[in-house]
CSV table of C-alpha atoms in Angstrom, one decimal:
chain,number,residue,atom,x,y,z
N,82,MET,CA,0.0,0.0,0.0
N,83,ILE,CA,1.3,3.4,-1.0
N,84,SER,CA,0.2,6.2,1.5
N,85,ILE,CA,-0.6,9.6,0.0
N,86,ARG,CA,-1.3,12.6,2.2
N,87,GLU,CA,-3.5,15.1,0.5
N,88,VAL,CA,-2.2,18.6,1.1
N,89,GLY,CA,-4.5,20.7,-1.2
N,90,PRO,CA,-6.7,22.1,1.6
N,91,ARG,CA,-3.7,23.6,3.3
N,92,ASP,CA,-0.6,23.8,1.1
N,93,GLY,CA,-2.8,24.3,-2.0
N,94,LEU,CA,-5.2,26.9,-0.9
N,95,GLN,CA,-2.7,29.0,1.1
N,96,ASN,CA,-1.1,29.9,-2.2
N,97,GLU,CA,-4.3,31.1,-3.9
N,98,ASP,CA,-6.3,34.2,-3.4
N,99,PRO,CA,-8.4,33.8,-0.3
N,100,VAL,CA,-11.5,31.6,-0.9
N,101,PRO,CA,-14.6,31.5,1.3
N,102,THR,CA,-14.6,29.3,4.4
N,103,GLU,CA,-17.5,27.3,3.0
N,104,ALA,CA,-15.6,26.5,-0.2
N,105,LYS,CA,-12.6,25.3,1.9
N,106,VAL,CA,-15.0,23.0,3.9
N,107,GLN,CA,-16.5,21.7,0.7
N,108,LEU,CA,-13.1,20.8,-0.7
N,109,LEU,CA,-12.0,19.2,2.5
N,110,ASP,CA,-15.2,17.1,2.7
N,111,ALA,CA,-14.9,16.1,-0.9
N,112,LEU,CA,-11.4,14.8,-0.4
N,113,SER,CA,-12.4,13.0,2.7
N,114,GLY,CA,-14.7,10.9,0.5
N,115,THR,CA,-12.1,9.8,-2.0
N,116,GLY,CA,-10.6,7.0,0.0
N,117,VAL,CA,-7.4,9.0,0.9
N,118,ARG,CA,-6.3,8.1,4.3
N,119,ARG,CA,-4.3,11.2,5.3
N,120,ILE,CA,-5.2,14.9,4.8
N,121,GLU,CA,-3.3,18.0,5.8
N,122,ALA,CA,-6.4,20.0,6.7
N,123,VAL,CA,-5.3,23.5,7.9
N,124,SER,CA,-2.3,25.4,9.2
N,125,PHE,CA,-2.3,27.5,12.4
N,126,VAL,CA,-0.2,30.6,11.5
N,127,HIS,CA,-0.5,34.3,12.1
N,128,PRO,CA,-3.2,35.7,9.9
N,129,LYS,CA,-1.0,38.6,8.9
N,130,ALA,CA,1.6,36.1,7.6
N,131,ILE,CA,-0.8,33.8,5.7
N,132,PRO,CA,-4.3,35.4,5.5
N,133,GLN,CA,-5.6,32.5,3.5
N,134,MET,CA,-5.5,30.4,6.7
N,135,ALA,CA,-7.0,32.9,9.0
N,136,ASP,CA,-10.2,30.8,9.3
N,137,ALA,CA,-8.4,27.6,10.2
N,138,ASP,CA,-10.4,27.0,13.4
N,139,GLU,CA,-13.7,27.6,11.6
N,140,VAL,CA,-12.8,25.3,8.7
N,141,TRP,CA,-11.9,22.5,11.1
N,142,ARG,CA,-15.0,23.0,13.2
N,143,ARG,CA,-17.3,22.8,10.2
N,144,ALA,CA,-15.6,19.9,8.4
N,145,ARG,CA,-17.0,16.4,8.4
N,146,ARG,CA,-14.5,13.9,9.8
N,147,ALA,CA,-14.5,10.7,7.8
N,148,GLU,CA,-13.9,7.5,9.6
N,149,GLY,CA,-10.5,6.0,8.8
N,150,VAL,CA,-9.0,9.4,7.7
N,151,ARG,CA,-6.1,10.9,9.7
N,152,TYR,CA,-6.1,14.7,9.7
N,153,SER,CA,-3.1,16.8,10.5
N,154,ALA,CA,-2.3,20.5,11.0
N,155,LEU,CA,0.8,22.3,10.0
N,156,VAL,CA,2.3,24.8,12.5
N,157,PRO,CA,5.3,27.1,12.4
N,158,ASN,CA,6.1,27.2,16.1
N,159,LEU,CA,5.0,26.2,19.6
N,160,ARG,CA,2.2,28.9,19.6
N,161,GLY,CA,0.8,27.3,16.5
N,162,ALA,CA,1.0,23.8,18.1
N,163,ASP,CA,-0.9,25.0,21.1
N,164,ARG,CA,-3.7,26.3,18.8
N,165,ALA,CA,-3.8,23.0,16.9
N,166,LEU,CA,-4.0,20.9,20.0
N,167,ALA,CA,-6.7,23.2,21.4
N,168,ALA,CA,-8.7,22.6,18.1
N,169,GLY,CA,-8.5,18.9,18.7
N,170,PHE,CA,-5.6,17.8,16.4
N,171,THR,CA,-3.4,15.0,17.5
N,172,GLU,CA,-1.1,14.9,14.4
N,173,ILE,CA,1.0,18.0,14.2
N,174,GLU,CA,3.5,18.9,11.5
N,175,VAL,CA,6.1,21.6,12.1
N,176,VAL,CA,8.3,22.9,9.3
N,177,VAL,CA,12.0,24.0,9.4
N,178,SER,CA,14.1,24.9,6.4
N,179,ALA,CA,17.5,23.4,5.7
N,180,SER,CA,18.3,26.8,4.1
N,181,ASP,CA,18.8,29.5,6.7
N,182,THR,CA,17.8,32.2,4.2
N,183,HIS,CA,14.5,30.5,3.3
N,184,ASN,CA,13.8,29.9,7.0
N,185,ARG,CA,14.2,33.6,7.7
N,186,ARG,CA,11.9,34.5,4.8
N,187,ASN,CA,9.4,31.9,5.8
N,188,LEU,CA,9.5,32.0,9.6
N,189,ASN,CA,11.4,35.2,10.3
N,190,ARG,CA,14.1,33.4,12.2
N,191,SER,CA,17.2,31.3,11.7
N,192,THR,CA,17.2,27.6,11.2
N,193,GLU,CA,18.9,27.2,14.5
N,194,ASP,CA,16.3,29.3,16.3
N,195,SER,CA,13.5,27.2,14.7
N,196,LEU,CA,15.2,24.0,15.8
N,197,ALA,CA,15.4,25.3,19.4
N,198,ASP,CA,11.7,25.9,19.3
N,199,VAL,CA,11.0,22.5,17.8
N,200,THR,CA,12.6,20.9,20.9
N,201,GLY,CA,10.0,22.4,23.2
N,202,LEU,CA,7.2,21.9,20.7
N,203,ILE,CA,7.8,18.1,20.5
N,204,ALA,CA,7.8,17.9,24.3
N,205,ALA,CA,4.5,19.9,24.6
N,206,VAL,CA,2.8,17.9,21.9
N,207,HIS,CA,3.9,14.5,23.4
N,208,ALA,CA,2.7,15.7,26.8
N,209,ALA,CA,-0.8,16.3,25.2
N,210,GLY,CA,-0.8,12.8,23.6
N,211,GLY,CA,0.0,13.9,20.1
N,212,THR,CA,2.7,13.1,17.5
N,213,VAL,CA,5.0,15.4,15.7
N,214,GLU,CA,6.3,15.2,12.1
N,215,VAL,CA,9.2,17.5,11.3
N,216,ILE,CA,9.2,18.7,7.7
N,217,VAL,CA,12.6,19.8,6.4
N,218,ALA,CA,11.8,22.3,3.7
N,219,THR,CA,14.3,23.2,0.9
N,220,SER,CA,15.8,19.7,1.3
N,221,PHE,CA,16.7,19.5,-2.4
N,222,GLY,CA,17.7,23.1,-3.0
N,223,CYS,CA,16.9,26.7,-2.1
N,224,PRO,CA,16.0,29.5,-4.5
N,225,TYR,CA,18.2,31.9,-2.5
N,226,GLU,CA,21.2,29.7,-1.6
N,227,GLY,CA,21.2,27.1,-4.4
N,228,ASP,CA,22.2,23.5,-3.6
N,229,ILE,CA,21.7,22.2,-0.1
N,230,ALA,CA,24.2,19.6,1.1
N,231,PRO,CA,22.5,16.3,2.0
N,232,ALA,CA,24.8,16.2,5.0
N,233,ARG,CA,23.2,19.4,6.4
N,234,VAL,CA,19.7,17.9,6.0
N,235,ALA,CA,20.9,14.7,7.7
N,236,GLY,CA,22.2,16.8,10.6
N,237,ILE,CA,18.8,18.3,11.1
N,238,VAL,CA,17.2,14.9,11.0
N,239,GLU,CA,19.6,13.5,13.6
N,240,ARG,CA,18.9,16.5,15.9
N,241,VAL,CA,15.1,16.4,15.7
N,242,LEU,CA,15.0,12.7,16.1
N,243,GLY,CA,17.1,13.1,19.2
N,244,ASP,CA,14.5,15.5,20.4
N,245,GLY,CA,11.8,12.9,19.9
N,246,ALA,CA,10.3,13.6,16.5
N,247,ASP,CA,7.9,10.8,15.5
N,248,ARG,CA,8.2,11.2,11.7
N,249,ILE,CA,10.3,13.0,9.1
N,250,ALA,CA,9.4,14.6,5.8
N,251,PHE,CA,11.5,16.2,3.1
N,252,GLY,CA,10.1,19.1,1.1
N,253,ASP,CA,11.1,20.0,-2.4
N,254,THR,CA,10.0,23.5,-1.9
N,255,THR,CA,10.7,25.0,-5.3
N,256,GLY,CA,10.9,21.9,-7.5
N,257,MET,CA,14.7,21.7,-7.5
N,258,GLY,CA,14.7,18.0,-6.8
N,259,THR,CA,15.8,15.5,-9.5
N,260,PRO,CA,16.1,11.7,-9.3
N,261,ARG,CA,19.9,12.0,-8.7
N,262,ARG,CA,19.3,14.4,-5.8
N,263,VAL,CA,16.6,12.1,-4.3
N,264,ARG,CA,19.1,9.3,-4.3
N,265,GLU,CA,21.8,11.4,-2.7
N,266,LEU,CA,19.5,12.8,0.0
N,267,LEU,CA,18.0,9.5,1.0
N,268,ALA,CA,21.5,7.9,1.1
N,269,ALA,CA,22.6,10.6,3.5
N,270,VAL,CA,19.6,10.6,5.9
N,271,ASP,CA,19.4,6.8,5.9
N,272,THR,CA,22.6,6.8,8.0
N,273,VAL,CA,20.8,8.7,10.8
N,274,ARG,CA,17.1,8.2,10.7
N,275,GLY,CA,16.9,4.7,12.1
N,276,ASP,CA,13.3,3.4,11.9
N,277,ALA,CA,11.6,6.8,11.7
N,278,PRO,CA,9.0,6.9,8.9
N,279,VAL,CA,9.9,9.1,6.0
N,280,LEU,CA,7.6,11.0,3.7
N,281,LEU,CA,8.6,13.0,0.5
N,282,HIS,CA,6.9,16.2,-0.7
N,283,PHE,CA,7.6,17.1,-4.3
N,284,HIS,CA,6.7,20.1,-6.4
N,285,ASN,CA,6.4,19.8,-10.2
N,286,THR,CA,7.9,23.2,-10.9
N,287,ARG,CA,10.4,21.7,-13.4
N,288,GLY,CA,8.4,18.7,-14.4
N,289,THR,CA,10.4,16.1,-12.3
N,290,GLY,CA,7.7,15.4,-9.7
N,291,LEU,CA,6.6,11.9,-11.0
N,292,ALA,CA,10.2,10.9,-11.8
N,293,ASN,CA,11.3,11.8,-8.3
N,294,ILE,CA,8.4,9.7,-6.9
N,295,LEU,CA,9.4,6.7,-9.0
N,296,THR,CA,13.0,7.0,-7.8
N,297,ALA,CA,11.9,7.2,-4.2
N,298,LEU,CA,9.7,4.1,-4.7
N,299,ASP,CA,12.6,2.2,-6.0
N,300,LEU,CA,14.5,3.2,-2.8
N,301,GLY,CA,11.7,1.9,-0.6
N,302,VAL,CA,9.8,5.1,0.3
N,303,ARG,CA,6.1,4.5,0.5
N,304,GLU,CA,4.7,7.8,1.8
N,305,PHE,CA,4.2,10.9,-0.3
N,306,ASP,CA,2.4,14.3,-0.3
N,307,ALA,CA,0.4,15.4,-3.2
N,308,SER,CA,-2.1,18.2,-3.9
N,309,VAL,CA,-5.4,17.9,-5.7
N,310,GLY,CA,-5.3,19.5,-9.1
N,311,GLY,CA,-1.6,20.4,-8.6
N,312,LEU,CA,-2.5,23.3,-6.3
N,313,GLY,CA,0.3,24.7,-4.2
N,314,GLY,CA,3.6,26.5,-4.1
N,315,CYS,CA,5.4,28.5,-1.5
N,316,PRO,CA,4.6,32.2,-0.8
N,317,TYR,CA,8.2,32.8,0.4
N,318,ALA,CA,10.0,31.0,-2.5
N,319,PRO,CA,10.1,32.7,-5.9
N,320,GLY,CA,9.1,30.4,-8.8
N,321,ALA,CA,7.6,27.7,-6.6
N,322,SER,CA,4.7,26.5,-8.6
N,323,GLY,CA,2.3,23.7,-7.7
N,324,ASN,CA,2.8,20.4,-5.9
N,325,VAL,CA,2.6,17.2,-7.9
N,326,ALA,CA,-1.1,16.6,-8.6
N,327,THR,CA,-2.7,13.9,-6.5
N,328,GLU,CA,-4.7,12.5,-9.4
N,329,GLU,CA,-1.5,12.3,-11.5
N,330,VAL,CA,0.3,10.3,-8.8
N,331,VAL,CA,-2.7,8.0,-8.2
N,332,HIS,CA,-3.2,7.5,-12.0
N,333,MET,CA,0.5,6.4,-12.3
N,334,LEU,CA,0.6,4.2,-9.3
N,335,HIS,CA,-2.6,2.4,-10.1
N,336,ASP,CA,-1.4,1.7,-13.6
N,337,MET,CA,1.7,0.2,-12.0
N,338,GLY,CA,-0.5,-2.2,-10.0
N,339,LEU,CA,0.2,-0.3,-6.7
N,340,ASP,CA,-2.7,0.2,-4.3
N,341,THR,CA,-3.4,3.6,-2.8
N,342,GLY,CA,-7.0,3.0,-1.5
N,343,ILE,CA,-8.1,6.1,-3.4
N,344,ASP,CA,-11.0,6.2,-5.9
N,345,LEU,CA,-9.6,8.0,-8.9
N,346,GLU,CA,-13.0,9.1,-10.3
N,347,ARG,CA,-14.0,10.7,-7.0
N,348,LEU,CA,-10.6,12.3,-6.8
N,349,LEU,CA,-11.1,13.8,-10.2
N,350,LEU,CA,-14.4,15.3,-9.1
N,351,ALA,CA,-12.6,16.8,-6.1
N,352,ALA,CA,-10.0,18.3,-8.5
N,353,ALA,CA,-12.8,19.8,-10.7
N,354,LEU,CA,-14.2,21.3,-7.5
N,355,ALA,CA,-10.8,22.8,-6.6
N,356,GLU,CA,-10.6,24.3,-10.1
N,357,GLU,CA,-14.1,25.8,-9.7
N,358,ILE,CA,-13.2,27.2,-6.2
N,359,THR,CA,-10.0,28.8,-7.3
N,360,GLY,CA,-11.4,30.2,-10.6
N,361,ARG,CA,-8.5,29.2,-12.7
N,362,GLU,CA,-7.3,26.2,-14.8
N,363,LEU,CA,-5.2,23.9,-12.6
N,364,PRO,CA,-2.0,22.3,-14.0
N,365,SER,CA,-3.1,18.6,-13.6
N,366,GLY,CA,-2.8,16.7,-16.9
N,367,VAL,CA,-5.0,13.9,-15.8
N,368,LEU,CA,-7.7,16.4,-14.9
N,369,ARG,CA,-7.4,17.9,-18.4
N,370,ALA,CA,-7.2,14.7,-20.4
N,371,GLY,CA,-8.9,12.2,-18.1
N,372,PRO,CA,-7.4,8.8,-17.1
N,373,ARG,CA,-5.9,6.7,-19.9
N,374,TYR,CA,-8.6,4.1,-19.5
N,375,ARG,CA,-11.2,6.6,-20.8
N,376,THR,CA,-11.8,6.2,-24.5
N,377,VAL,CA,-13.6,8.4,-27.0
N,378,ALA,CA,-17.2,7.4,-27.6
N,379,GLN,CA,-17.7,5.9,-31.1
């Protein structure tokens, strides 16, 4: 089974012009009905920083919770984690950039300062009965600093695991990842991660998203982020276009005989809804052309 975490409701919509709360709830509920087992629902950030997520509490309060779906919230710091816990989340994601420049642009502090905050955040979330996934952004490169040494990423992984992180994810924040760099990064972090679960998050900025996923599959990774319709990006990274589209990933994996538990037709309906909500054509090729098994009526 390949596990896909749908990040469109958070990562996708936070990069669009603000949409109504009801539309966010509709998309979240539609995705909950596709068979996807994990959804990144909202983020708890300062509304002045990311106004698109200012209604996170209301979205979560109004959303239907599907049985068997694990919902998570992204937070930038301990204050955000406290808000997420108060809202009822037990799966918390916190992001820190391997690039110090990007971390300052994204979180207004150095990578070292963020890592110091993560230490207390993990302890607080564990005390409340929750789990913490640390997402290392710009793992495959930074638009400000260029290449990021895999050894630097591995050092961050070793530190946060020492602090008790439950899971690790690696973000390709601006689509700088390639199959070669996926191999190099995984080789470096495998020396320090032990049994900690690993998830990869790819953008398709330069058209390498699916190739990177295939490479990671060959190396044993079984958990990936994807965003319905290809929504997403990064507001603090120039040129960061959308995430790899969930329906494109599912379409490819199912044709390979790999199970995701996701109903592709329902997922395409959710992608069409995302396109309607955002009011623009989304980049997903499978949404445009349909699955390969659809034929033209004679």
